[in-house]
Amino acid sequence: MASTAATRTAAGAAKVVKPVFSRDLDEAKRRVRELYRAWYREVPNTVALFQLDITTRQGRDKVREMFDKNKHVTDPRVIDMLVIKGKMELQETIHIWKQKTHVMRYFHETEEPRATDFLSKFYKGHDP
Amino acid sequence: MAARVLQQCVRSLARPSLRLFPVNLALRAAVAPAVTVHRPFSFAADSRRMRWLGQSRISSVELLCRQYGDLPPLTLETIKDRVMYVLKLYDKVNPEKIQATSHFMKDLGLDSLDQVEIIMAMEDEFGFEIPDAEAEKLMTPEEIVQYIADKKDVYE
C-alpha cells in the first residue's frame, strides 16, 4: 500500500532519470542541429564517392525527410539516442564502410508504398 | 642604379601630377610598379626607364605602391547586400517578402532546420565558422549582419 502510494506520487511529479548525453531539451536540440549540419555538408561528398545517381538536392531533401520523421519527439533521452544512431550512420557513410546499396536503401526505390485509403486496401486484400 | 631610379620616383612624387597623354596612363601604371619593385638590371634598361619617368608624370601615390591580393574591405552596406542576396537565392523563401527585420520563424514560416541551412549558407558566403550556440539566436537578417560585423570588426 505504502509502496503504491509512493509510486503514484512519484508518477504525479516529474520523473528524474539519468540523462544519456543532454540534461534538457535545448541541449538535445543543439545536438540535433549539429548532426544536421554534419549530414548537410556530407551529402555532396557521399554523392561523389559512392557515384550515386541522385542529385545533391535530392540527397539533402532525403536527409531533411529523415530528420522530420522524428520531429515530434520531446524526451531528451530519446532524442539523444536518435542522434547517436544518426552519428553512427554518418560515420559509416563518411568512412565508406557502407556500400552504394546501403545508402540507396534510404530511398525505398523498389518498395511499393502501402495503401492508405479503403479502396486500395480492398483491392490488395485488406492487410491492416 | 636603384638609387637613381628611386630619386626620380621621389622627385616625381613631390611634383604635382601633369598627365600628358591619358592613353599612356595604363602603360605608365604598368611601368611604375615594375620600376619600384624590381631592381634595374642594366644601364641601358635603367636609362630607358628613367627617360619614361622623365617624360611622364606619375599621378598618384597608389601607382607606386606594392599591390597585394586581398578582398575589398567589408562595410555594413556590403555585408547587408550579400546577406540579402544569399537569402533571396534560398528556394524556401519568397524573394519579395524578405526585409531586413523579417523573422525567419514567425514572418517567413521557416523551420529550425531551415534556419540552420541559412546560417550554413552565410558561413559559406563569408568564409568563417559560426558556432551553433550563437547561430541559434540569429533569427532575422539584421541580427546576422550585426553578428558578422561584430566578428569581422566592421563598424561605422
GROMACS .gro file of C-alpha atoms in nm:
model
  284
    1MET     CA    1   0.000   0.000   0.000
    2ALA     CA    2   0.261   0.243   0.104
    3SER     CA    3   0.476   0.150  -0.192
    4THR     CA    4   0.192   0.201  -0.442
    5ALA     CA    5   0.108   0.536  -0.283
    6ALA     CA    6   0.473   0.639  -0.317
    7THR     CA    7   0.487   0.536  -0.683
    8ARG     CA    8   0.164   0.722  -0.752
    9THR     CA    9   0.303   1.045  -0.604
   10ALA     CA   10   0.630   0.989  -0.790
   11ALA     CA   11   0.442   0.943  -1.117
   12GLY     CA   12   0.249   1.264  -1.046
   13ALA     CA   13   0.571   1.461  -1.006
   14ALA     CA   14   0.824   1.477  -1.292
   15LYS     CA   15   1.047   1.175  -1.302
   16VAL     CA   16   1.416   1.243  -1.263
   17VAL     CA   17   1.618   0.997  -1.471
   18LYS     CA   18   1.980   0.961  -1.564
   19PRO     CA   19   2.042   1.151  -1.888
   20VAL     CA   20   2.206   0.990  -2.186
   21PHE     CA   21   2.400   1.297  -2.300
   22SER     CA   22   2.198   1.614  -2.262
   23ARG     CA   23   2.028   1.735  -1.949
   24ASP     CA   24   1.743   1.929  -2.108
   25LEU     CA   25   1.558   1.971  -2.433
   26ASP     CA   26   1.765   2.268  -2.556
   27GLU     CA   27   2.090   2.079  -2.535
   28ALA     CA   28   1.932   1.784  -2.717
   29LYS     CA   29   1.809   2.017  -2.992
   30ARG     CA   30   2.156   2.162  -3.023
   31ARG     CA   31   2.294   1.813  -3.082
   32VAL     CA   32   2.030   1.757  -3.347
   33ARG     CA   33   2.132   2.077  -3.524
   34GLU     CA   34   2.500   1.981  -3.515
   35LEU     CA   35   2.415   1.643  -3.664
   36TYR     CA   36   2.206   1.809  -3.934
   37ARG     CA   37   2.495   2.037  -4.023
   38ALA     CA   38   2.732   1.743  -4.050
   39TRP     CA   39   2.493   1.549  -4.272
   40TYR     CA   40   2.421   1.855  -4.488
   41ARG     CA   41   2.790   1.906  -4.554
   42GLU     CA   42   2.848   1.537  -4.612
   43VAL     CA   43   2.582   1.480  -4.879
   44PRO     CA   44   2.780   1.616  -5.181
   45ASN     CA   45   3.084   1.408  -5.082
   46THR     CA   46   2.863   1.099  -5.048
   47VAL     CA   47   2.707   1.150  -5.390
   48ALA     CA   48   3.054   1.182  -5.542
   49LEU     CA   49   3.225   0.897  -5.355
   50PHE     CA   50   2.952   0.636  -5.395
   51GLN     CA   51   2.873   0.756  -5.751
   52LEU     CA   52   2.505   0.776  -5.667
   53ASP     CA   53   2.250   0.852  -5.935
   54ILE     CA   54   2.079   1.121  -5.733
   55THR     CA   55   2.140   1.495  -5.722
   56THR     CA   56   2.274   1.670  -5.415
   57ARG     CA   57   1.939   1.839  -5.368
   58GLN     CA   58   1.757   1.504  -5.363
   59GLY     CA   59   2.007   1.376  -5.108
   60ARG     CA   60   1.958   1.679  -4.887
   61ASP     CA   61   1.580   1.651  -4.914
   62LYS     CA   62   1.606   1.290  -4.804
   63VAL     CA   63   1.819   1.395  -4.504
   64ARG     CA   64   1.554   1.655  -4.416
   65GLU     CA   65   1.283   1.391  -4.450
   66MET     CA   66   1.461   1.156  -4.211
   67PHE     CA   67   1.501   1.436  -3.959
   68ASP     CA   68   1.138   1.544  -3.994
   69LYS     CA   69   1.018   1.192  -3.926
   70ASN     CA   70   1.127   1.235  -3.564
   71LYS     CA   71   1.027   1.597  -3.526
   72HIS     CA   72   0.755   1.518  -3.272
   73VAL     CA   73   0.985   1.364  -3.009
   74THR     CA   74   1.017   1.560  -2.684
   75ASP     CA   75   1.203   1.325  -2.449
   76PRO     CA   76   1.572   1.435  -2.436
   77ARG     CA   77   1.692   1.078  -2.388
   78VAL     CA   78   1.506   0.953  -2.694
   79ILE     CA   79   1.642   1.247  -2.893
   80ASP     CA   80   1.994   1.163  -2.774
   81MET     CA   81   1.952   0.802  -2.876
   82LEU     CA   82   1.834   0.907  -3.222
   83VAL     CA   83   2.130   1.145  -3.251
   84ILE     CA   84   2.366   0.863  -3.160
   85LYS     CA   85   2.216   0.643  -3.430
   86GLY     CA   86   2.240   0.926  -3.680
   87LYS     CA   87   2.606   0.978  -3.591
   88MET     CA   88   2.673   0.607  -3.643
   89GLU     CA   89   2.515   0.626  -3.988
   90LEU     CA   90   2.718   0.936  -4.065
   91GLN     CA   91   3.042   0.770  -3.961
   92GLU     CA   92   2.969   0.466  -4.173
   93THR     CA   93   2.893   0.690  -4.470
   94ILE     CA   94   3.199   0.912  -4.431
   95HIS     CA   95   3.443   0.624  -4.398
   96ILE     CA   96   3.279   0.432  -4.686
   97TRP     CA   97   3.210   0.133  -4.467
   98LYS     CA   98   2.870   0.123  -4.632
   99GLN     CA   99   2.816   0.049  -4.998
  100LYS     CA  100   2.604   0.210  -5.263
  101THR     CA  101   2.314  -0.022  -5.195
  102HIS     CA  102   2.309   0.060  -4.825
  103VAL     CA  103   2.294   0.433  -4.895
  104MET     CA  104   2.026   0.390  -5.160
  105ARG     CA  105   1.814   0.191  -4.917
  106TYR     CA  106   1.701   0.523  -4.773
  107PHE     CA  107   1.524   0.593  -5.099
  108HIS     CA  108   1.299   0.284  -5.097
  109GLU     CA  109   1.309   0.264  -5.474
  110THR     CA  110   1.184  -0.092  -5.515
  111GLU     CA  111   0.927  -0.092  -5.240
  112GLU     CA  112   0.565  -0.027  -5.315
  113PRO     CA  113   0.404   0.235  -5.093
  114ARG     CA  114   0.145   0.092  -4.856
  115ALA     CA  115  -0.215   0.160  -4.941
  116THR     CA  116  -0.392   0.407  -4.711
  117ASP     CA  117  -0.744   0.452  -4.846
  118PHE     CA  118  -1.013   0.189  -4.824
  119LEU     CA  119  -1.042   0.102  -5.192
  120SER     CA  120  -0.671   0.035  -5.244
  121LYS     CA  121  -0.665  -0.180  -4.935
  122PHE     CA  122  -0.969  -0.367  -5.061
  123TYR     CA  123  -0.803  -0.438  -5.394
  124LYS     CA  124  -0.488  -0.556  -5.225
  125GLY     CA  125  -0.676  -0.779  -4.981
  126HIS     CA  126  -0.728  -0.580  -4.660
  127ASP     CA  127  -0.397  -0.612  -4.485
  128PRO     CA  128  -0.432  -0.379  -4.183
  129MET     CA  129   7.135   5.232  -6.029
  130ALA     CA  130   6.850   5.167  -5.794
  131ALA     CA  131   6.924   5.484  -5.605
  132ARG     CA  132   6.895   5.694  -5.920
  133VAL     CA  133   6.562   5.538  -6.005
  134LEU     CA  134   6.435   5.592  -5.654
  135GLN     CA  135   6.542   5.956  -5.663
  136GLN     CA  136   6.349   6.001  -5.984
  137CYS     CA  137   6.043   5.843  -5.822
  138VAL     CA  138   6.065   6.069  -5.519
  139ARG     CA  139   6.104   6.380  -5.734
  140SER     CA  140   5.800   6.285  -5.943
  141LEU     CA  141   5.602   6.224  -5.625
  142ALA     CA  142   5.685   6.566  -5.489
  143ARG     CA  143   5.577   6.743  -5.810
  144PRO     CA  144   5.203   6.782  -5.879
  145SER     CA  145   5.065   6.548  -6.141
  146LEU     CA  146   5.069   6.651  -6.504
  147ARG     CA  147   4.915   6.397  -6.733
  148LEU     CA  148   5.034   6.447  -7.086
  149PHE     CA  149   4.863   6.156  -7.257
  150PRO     CA  150   4.577   5.988  -7.069
  151VAL     CA  151   4.607   5.690  -7.302
  152ASN     CA  152   4.952   5.609  -7.178
  153LEU     CA  153   4.849   5.609  -6.816
  154ALA     CA  154   4.792   5.235  -6.821
  155LEU     CA  155   5.137   5.189  -6.964
  156ARG     CA  156   5.286   5.414  -6.701
  157ALA     CA  157   5.093   5.231  -6.431
  158ALA     CA  158   5.234   4.907  -6.558
  159VAL     CA  159   5.583   5.051  -6.572
  160ALA     CA  160   5.582   5.231  -6.240
  161PRO     CA  161   5.529   4.937  -6.002
  162ALA     CA  162   5.778   4.734  -6.206
  163VAL     CA  163   6.030   5.009  -6.155
  164THR     CA  164   5.989   5.023  -5.780
  165VAL     CA  165   5.963   4.650  -5.720
  166HIS     CA  166   6.234   4.515  -5.942
  167ARG     CA  167   6.588   4.635  -5.943
  168PRO     CA  168   6.706   4.752  -6.285
  169PHE     CA  169   6.943   4.505  -6.437
  170SER     CA  170   7.146   4.709  -6.676
  171PHE     CA  171   7.238   5.067  -6.752
  172ALA     CA  172   7.052   5.058  -7.080
  173ALA     CA  173   6.729   4.944  -6.922
  174ASP     CA  174   6.779   5.195  -6.646
  175SER     CA  175   6.820   5.486  -6.880
  176ARG     CA  176   6.515   5.378  -7.078
  177ARG     CA  177   6.307   5.368  -6.763
  178MET     CA  178   6.441   5.700  -6.649
  179ARG     CA  179   6.351   5.852  -6.982
  180TRP     CA  180   5.998   5.722  -6.945
  181LEU     CA  181   5.977   5.858  -6.594
  182GLY     CA  182   6.116   6.188  -6.710
  183GLN     CA  183   5.858   6.217  -6.983
  184SER     CA  184   5.560   6.107  -6.782
  185ARG     CA  185   5.441   6.235  -6.452
  186ILE     CA  186   5.323   5.961  -6.219
  187SER     CA  187   4.995   6.091  -6.097
  188SER     CA  188   4.920   5.937  -5.761
  189VAL     CA  189   5.098   5.760  -5.482
  190GLU     CA  190   4.892   5.446  -5.521
  191LEU     CA  191   5.058   5.362  -5.853
  192LEU     CA  192   5.394   5.330  -5.680
  193CYS     CA  193   5.265   5.107  -5.401
  194ARG     CA  194   5.304   4.732  -5.398
  195GLN     CA  195   4.979   4.562  -5.487
  196TYR     CA  196   4.876   4.269  -5.272
  197GLY     CA  197   4.583   4.045  -5.343
  198ASP     CA  198   4.303   4.073  -5.088
  199LEU     CA  199   3.928   4.110  -5.081
  200PRO     CA  200   3.780   4.459  -5.068
  201PRO     CA  201   3.719   4.572  -4.709
  202LEU     CA  202   3.383   4.485  -4.561
  203THR     CA  203   3.136   4.759  -4.480
  204LEU     CA  204   2.796   4.729  -4.321
  205GLU     CA  205   2.636   4.803  -4.658
  206THR     CA  206   2.822   4.530  -4.841
  207ILE     CA  207   2.755   4.278  -4.566
  208LYS     CA  208   2.385   4.359  -4.577
  209ASP     CA  209   2.376   4.332  -4.957
  210ARG     CA  210   2.546   3.996  -4.953
  211VAL     CA  211   2.322   3.861  -4.677
  212MET     CA  212   2.007   3.967  -4.862
  213TYR     CA  213   2.141   3.825  -5.188
  214VAL     CA  214   2.206   3.486  -5.030
  215LEU     CA  215   1.862   3.489  -4.869
  216LYS     CA  216   1.693   3.565  -5.197
  217LEU     CA  217   1.865   3.266  -5.354
  218TYR     CA  218   1.717   3.031  -5.093
  219ASP     CA  219   1.434   2.844  -5.251
  220LYS     CA  220   1.211   2.810  -4.947
  221VAL     CA  221   1.162   3.185  -4.907
  222ASN     CA  222   0.972   3.427  -5.126
  223PRO     CA  223   1.226   3.686  -5.251
  224GLU     CA  224   0.979   3.974  -5.244
  225LYS     CA  225   0.877   3.920  -4.885
  226ILE     CA  226   1.223   3.937  -4.729
  227GLN     CA  227   1.312   4.251  -4.542
  228ALA     CA  228   1.591   4.329  -4.302
  229THR     CA  229   1.371   4.269  -3.999
  230SER     CA  230   1.168   3.971  -4.114
  231HIS     CA  231   1.184   3.693  -3.856
  232PHE     CA  232   1.262   3.353  -4.007
  233MET     CA  233   1.020   3.155  -3.798
  234LYS     CA  234   0.737   3.399  -3.738
  235ASP     CA  235   0.728   3.602  -4.064
  236LEU     CA  236   0.873   3.365  -4.320
  237GLY     CA  237   0.739   3.044  -4.167
  238LEU     CA  238   1.067   2.854  -4.172
  239ASP     CA  239   1.176   2.561  -3.961
  240SER     CA  240   1.466   2.547  -3.718
  241LEU     CA  241   1.648   2.321  -3.965
  242ASP     CA  242   1.581   2.579  -4.237
  243GLN     CA  243   1.742   2.839  -4.016
  244VAL     CA  244   2.043   2.607  -3.977
  245GLU     CA  245   2.065   2.585  -4.356
  246ILE     CA  246   2.053   2.962  -4.387
  247ILE     CA  247   2.332   3.005  -4.130
  248MET     CA  248   2.539   2.747  -4.318
  249ALA     CA  249   2.488   2.942  -4.639
  250MET     CA  250   2.615   3.253  -4.459
  251GLU     CA  251   2.918   3.058  -4.338
  252ASP     CA  252   2.993   2.957  -4.696
  253GLU     CA  253   2.945   3.312  -4.820
  254PHE     CA  254   3.166   3.488  -4.567
  255GLY     CA  255   3.415   3.209  -4.514
  256PHE     CA  256   3.419   3.167  -4.135
  257GLU     CA  257   3.256   2.928  -3.892
  258ILE     CA  258   2.953   3.031  -3.688
  259PRO     CA  259   2.920   2.805  -3.380
  260ASP     CA  260   2.579   2.662  -3.312
  261ALA     CA  261   2.540   2.819  -2.969
  262GLU     CA  262   2.536   3.164  -3.129
  263ALA     CA  263   2.380   3.057  -3.456
  264GLU     CA  264   2.055   2.950  -3.293
  265LYS     CA  265   1.992   3.305  -3.176
  266LEU     CA  266   2.020   3.467  -3.520
  267MET     CA  267   1.662   3.491  -3.633
  268THR     CA  268   1.649   3.794  -3.860
  269PRO     CA  269   1.879   3.917  -4.140
  270GLU     CA  270   1.951   4.225  -3.928
  271GLU     CA  271   2.089   4.010  -3.648
  272ILE     CA  272   2.303   3.815  -3.893
  273VAL     CA  273   2.452   4.140  -4.027
  274GLN     CA  274   2.523   4.258  -3.670
  275TYR     CA  275   2.689   3.930  -3.580
  276ILE     CA  276   2.912   3.928  -3.888
  277ALA     CA  277   3.005   4.292  -3.828
  278ASP     CA  278   3.096   4.200  -3.468
  279LYS     CA  279   3.311   3.910  -3.574
  280LYS     CA  280   3.483   4.092  -3.857
  281ASP     CA  281   3.535   4.419  -3.667
  282VAL     CA  282   3.331   4.629  -3.909
  283TYR     CA  283   3.196   4.944  -3.756
  284GLU     CA  284   3.077   5.281  -3.871
   0.00000   0.00000   0.00000
